[in-house]
mmCIF file of C-alpha atoms in Angstrom:
data_model
loop_
_atom_site.group_PDB
_atom_site.id
_atom_site.type_symbol
_atom_site.label_atom_id
_atom_site.label_comp_id
_atom_site.label_asym_id
_atom_site.label_seq_id
_atom_site.Cartn_x
_atom_site.Cartn_y
_atom_site.Cartn_z
ATOM 1 C CA MET S 1 55.084 117.724 122.657
ATOM 2 C CA ILE S 2 53.094 120.622 121.164
ATOM 3 C CA LEU S 3 53.458 122.604 124.392
ATOM 4 C CA LYS S 4 57.234 122.094 124.324
ATOM 5 C CA PHE S 5 57.349 123.300 120.685
ATOM 6 C CA CYS S 6 55.288 126.393 121.565
ATOM 7 C CA ARG S 7 57.649 127.241 124.429
ATOM 8 C CA LEU S 8 60.691 126.851 122.179
ATOM 9 C CA PHE S 9 59.043 128.978 119.499
ATOM 10 C CA ALA S 10 58.197 131.694 122.046
ATOM 11 C CA ALA S 11 61.783 131.640 123.350
ATOM 12 C CA ALA S 12 63.100 131.998 119.795
ATOM 13 C CA LEU S 13 60.828 134.993 119.203
ATOM 14 C CA LEU S 14 62.034 136.631 122.413
ATOM 15 C CA LEU S 15 65.657 136.052 121.417
ATOM 16 C CA ALA S 16 65.054 137.484 117.945
ATOM 17 C CA GLY S 17 63.448 140.543 119.529
ATOM 18 C CA ALA S 18 66.403 140.990 121.881
ATOM 19 C CA LEU S 19 68.851 140.753 118.983
ATOM 20 C CA ALA S 20 66.839 143.282 116.987
ATOM 21 C CA GLU S 21 66.829 145.626 119.994
ATOM 22 C CA THR S 22 70.618 145.288 120.310
ATOM 23 C CA SER S 23 71.049 146.055 116.636
ATOM 24 C CA GLU S 24 68.704 149.049 116.901
ATOM 25 C CA ALA S 25 70.571 150.256 119.999
ATOM 26 C CA GLN S 26 73.821 150.098 118.005
ATOM 27 C CA ARG S 27 72.281 152.278 115.284
ATOM 28 C CA ARG S 28 71.004 154.845 117.809
ATOM 29 C CA ARG S 29 74.460 155.218 119.369
ATOM 30 C CA GLY S 30 75.621 157.138 116.346
ATOM 31 C CA GLY S 31 77.450 154.778 114.033
ATOM 32 C CA SER S 32 79.863 153.121 116.417
ATOM 33 C CA TYR S 33 79.736 150.163 114.021
ATOM 34 C CA ARG S 34 80.885 151.972 110.867
ATOM 35 C CA VAL S 35 83.627 150.342 108.785
ATOM 36 C CA CYS S 36 86.819 152.320 108.192
ATOM 37 C CA GLY S 37 87.239 151.525 104.493
ATOM 38 C CA ASP S 38 89.799 154.221 103.657
ATOM 39 C CA PRO S 39 93.178 153.443 105.252
ATOM 40 C CA THR S 40 94.361 157.039 104.744
ATOM 41 C CA VAL S 41 91.697 158.383 107.127
ATOM 42 C CA ARG S 42 92.029 158.036 110.913
ATOM 43 C CA CYS S 43 89.422 155.584 112.161
ATOM 44 C CA GLY S 44 89.087 156.240 115.893
ATOM 45 C CA ALA S 45 88.001 152.643 116.378
ATOM 46 C CA GLY S 46 88.554 152.476 120.146
ATOM 47 C CA VAL S 47 90.351 149.143 119.756
ATOM 48 C CA GLU S 48 93.709 148.466 118.118
ATOM 49 C CA PHE S 49 93.526 146.271 115.026
ATOM 50 C CA GLY S 50 96.225 144.405 113.121
ATOM 51 C CA PRO S 51 97.519 145.745 109.797
ATOM 52 C CA HIS S 52 95.667 142.958 107.946
ATOM 53 C CA ASP S 53 92.323 143.766 109.660
ATOM 54 C CA LEU S 54 89.472 145.894 108.344
ATOM 55 C CA ALA S 55 88.972 148.265 111.254
ATOM 56 C CA PHE S 56 85.582 149.486 112.391
ATOM 57 C CA ARG S 57 84.380 151.740 115.168
ATOM 58 C CA LEU S 58 83.381 149.945 118.322
ATOM 59 C CA PRO S 59 83.396 150.765 122.018
ATOM 60 C CA GLN S 60 86.435 149.804 124.094
ATOM 61 C CA THR S 61 84.147 147.685 126.275
ATOM 62 C CA ALA S 62 82.832 145.660 123.316
ATOM 63 C CA VAL S 63 82.650 141.913 123.809
ATOM 64 C CA ILE S 64 80.966 140.711 120.616
ATOM 65 C CA TRP S 65 80.179 143.389 118.051
ATOM 66 C CA GLU S 66 79.504 143.499 114.299
ATOM 67 C CA SER S 67 79.868 146.303 111.796
ATOM 68 C CA GLU S 68 77.401 147.629 109.300
ATOM 69 C CA GLN S 69 77.057 145.661 106.070
ATOM 70 C CA PHE S 70 79.474 146.583 103.304
ATOM 71 C CA TYR S 71 80.754 145.214 100.019
ATOM 72 C CA ALA S 72 84.206 143.783 99.453
ATOM 73 C CA VAL S 73 85.957 142.441 96.393
ATOM 74 C CA VAL S 74 87.543 139.103 97.213
ATOM 75 C CA LEU S 75 90.906 139.143 95.451
ATOM 76 C CA LYS S 76 92.250 135.760 96.470
ATOM 77 C CA SER S 77 91.239 132.846 98.668
ATOM 78 C CA MET S 78 92.687 129.591 99.882
ATOM 79 C CA ARG S 79 91.141 126.536 101.459
ATOM 80 C CA VAL S 80 92.352 125.160 104.792
ATOM 81 C CA ARG S 81 91.534 121.788 106.284
ATOM 82 C CA ASP S 82 90.462 123.092 109.692
ATOM 83 C CA ASP S 83 90.039 126.714 110.760
ATOM 84 C CA TYR S 84 91.454 126.138 114.240
ATOM 85 C CA ASP S 85 94.299 123.686 113.626
ATOM 86 C CA GLN S 86 95.889 125.527 110.708
ATOM 87 C CA CYS S 87 96.220 129.066 112.045
ATOM 88 C CA GLU S 88 99.633 129.500 110.420
ATOM 89 C CA LEU S 89 98.046 129.243 106.945
ATOM 90 C CA HIS S 90 96.820 132.517 105.463
ATOM 91 C CA ILE S 91 97.477 134.909 102.599
ATOM 92 C CA ALA S 92 100.985 136.348 103.026
ATOM 93 C CA GLU S 93 101.257 139.891 104.374
ATOM 94 C CA SER S 94 103.582 140.763 101.469
ATOM 95 C CA GLU S 95 100.745 139.934 99.030
ATOM 96 C CA ARG S 96 98.316 142.078 101.023
ATOM 97 C CA LEU S 97 100.741 145.016 100.988
ATOM 98 C CA GLU S 98 101.247 144.658 97.236
ATOM 99 C CA ALA S 99 97.464 144.824 96.714
ATOM 100 C CA GLN S 100 97.210 147.767 99.128
ATOM 101 C CA ARG S 101 99.640 149.731 96.929
ATOM 102 C CA LEU S 102 97.261 149.200 93.973
ATOM 103 C CA PHE S 103 94.273 150.541 95.936
ATOM 104 C CA PRO S 104 95.649 153.147 98.371
ATOM 105 C CA ARG S 105 92.207 154.604 99.294
ATOM 106 C CA ASN S 106 90.486 151.229 99.859
ATOM 107 C CA LYS S 107 91.586 149.002 102.721
ATOM 108 C CA VAL S 108 92.929 145.621 101.662
ATOM 109 C CA PHE S 109 92.297 143.115 104.444
ATOM 110 C CA ALA S 110 92.908 139.430 104.988
ATOM 111 C CA SER S 111 91.222 136.845 107.179
ATOM 112 C CA ARG S 112 93.126 134.878 109.762
ATOM 113 C CA CYS S 113 92.312 132.077 112.161
ATOM 114 C CA GLN S 114 89.246 132.920 114.270
ATOM 115 C CA GLU S 115 90.257 133.129 117.901
ATOM 116 C CA PRO S 116 88.931 135.178 120.836
ATOM 117 C CA GLY S 117 90.109 138.770 120.558
ATOM 118 C CA THR S 118 90.338 138.653 116.768
ATOM 119 C CA LEU S 119 88.094 139.735 113.929
ATOM 120 C CA TYR S 120 85.832 137.543 111.841
ATOM 121 C CA TYR S 121 83.971 138.185 108.591
ATOM 122 C CA THR S 122 80.414 137.110 107.870
ATOM 123 C CA ASN S 123 79.163 135.549 104.630
ATOM 124 C CA THR S 124 82.410 133.649 104.122
ATOM 125 C CA ALA S 125 83.149 129.925 104.181
ATOM 126 C CA PRO S 126 84.611 128.758 107.510
ATOM 127 C CA ARG S 127 87.500 126.874 105.901
ATOM 128 C CA GLN S 128 88.498 129.652 103.519
ATOM 129 C CA ARG S 129 91.125 132.286 104.153
ATOM 130 C CA PHE S 130 90.879 135.264 101.869
ATOM 131 C CA MET S 131 92.286 138.621 100.905
ATOM 132 C CA ALA S 132 89.742 141.281 99.962
ATOM 133 C CA VAL S 133 89.484 145.006 99.419
ATOM 134 C CA TYR S 134 86.780 147.306 100.762
ATOM 135 C CA ALA S 135 84.466 148.214 97.860
ATOM 136 C CA GLY S 136 81.841 150.456 99.469
ATOM 137 C CA ARG S 137 78.469 150.550 101.170
ATOM 138 C CA THR S 138 76.244 150.330 98.098
ATOM 139 C CA LYS S 139 76.019 147.782 95.291
ATOM 140 C CA ALA S 140 76.562 150.491 92.648
ATOM 141 C CA GLU S 141 79.722 151.697 94.382
ATOM 142 C CA ALA S 142 80.942 148.103 94.697
ATOM 143 C CA ASP S 143 80.237 147.295 91.028
ATOM 144 C CA ARG S 144 82.315 150.307 89.941
ATOM 145 C CA PHE S 145 85.155 149.231 92.201
ATOM 146 C CA LEU S 146 85.006 145.622 90.950
ATOM 147 C CA ALA S 147 85.434 146.937 87.389
ATOM 148 C CA ARG S 148 88.492 148.864 88.581
ATOM 149 C CA VAL S 149 89.966 145.715 90.157
ATOM 150 C CA ARG S 150 89.358 143.673 87.011
ATOM 151 C CA ALA S 151 90.984 146.394 84.891
ATOM 152 C CA THR S 152 94.298 145.730 86.661
ATOM 153 C CA GLY S 153 94.351 142.190 85.186
ATOM 154 C CA LYS S 154 95.920 140.873 88.411
ATOM 155 C CA TYR S 155 92.974 139.143 90.111
ATOM 156 C CA ARG S 156 91.174 136.942 87.587
ATOM 157 C CA GLY S 157 88.702 135.415 90.023
ATOM 158 C CA ALA S 158 87.835 138.683 91.783
ATOM 159 C CA ASN S 159 84.224 138.683 92.976
ATOM 160 C CA LEU S 160 81.892 140.792 95.116
ATOM 161 C CA ARG S 161 80.778 139.776 98.566
ATOM 162 C CA ARG S 162 78.432 141.553 100.967
ATOM 163 C CA MET S 163 79.628 141.059 104.523
ATOM 164 C CA ARG S 164 80.144 142.404 108.011
ATOM 165 C CA VAL S 165 83.287 142.448 110.080
ATOM 166 C CA GLY S 166 82.891 141.329 113.665
ATOM 167 C CA PHE S 167 84.898 141.393 116.858
ATOM 168 C CA ASN S 168 84.866 138.550 119.361
ATOM 169 C CA GLY S 169 86.481 139.784 122.564
ATOM 170 C CA THR S 170 85.419 136.839 124.720
#
């Protein structure tokens, strides 16, 4: 029993090391994981994203890839019963476009059903669909942007979230 635990622990350490090496390799490749938070600037992502997606730079051969960490202001969210059976439920694109007009230099993005070939967002509840706006890389930048969002008076429950955007191409 103890030997089995030791083997499992050693395997977990090896896996953690491999993941750290992958993450370090991503950083050395020159920022291919950087989020494109300003929709007015060409991203050069290498993959085509939907209008509701927060694009980020990743290689065309990417299978599973995550961006750098960033801050977002969650503007609105809705609960769904099951992430896979209710793919038609999400924040309306018309609402996203209305929010995008308020913040033309910060990408407003919305989550959808998680399926292969689509994006996912970390640090979010699996049965929540949300609409958020890119708020920056640092907490100070994000706090300033949150104050700007609250000043509009449109999104009463607006809150900050630190997350990553990921691509699952499997």
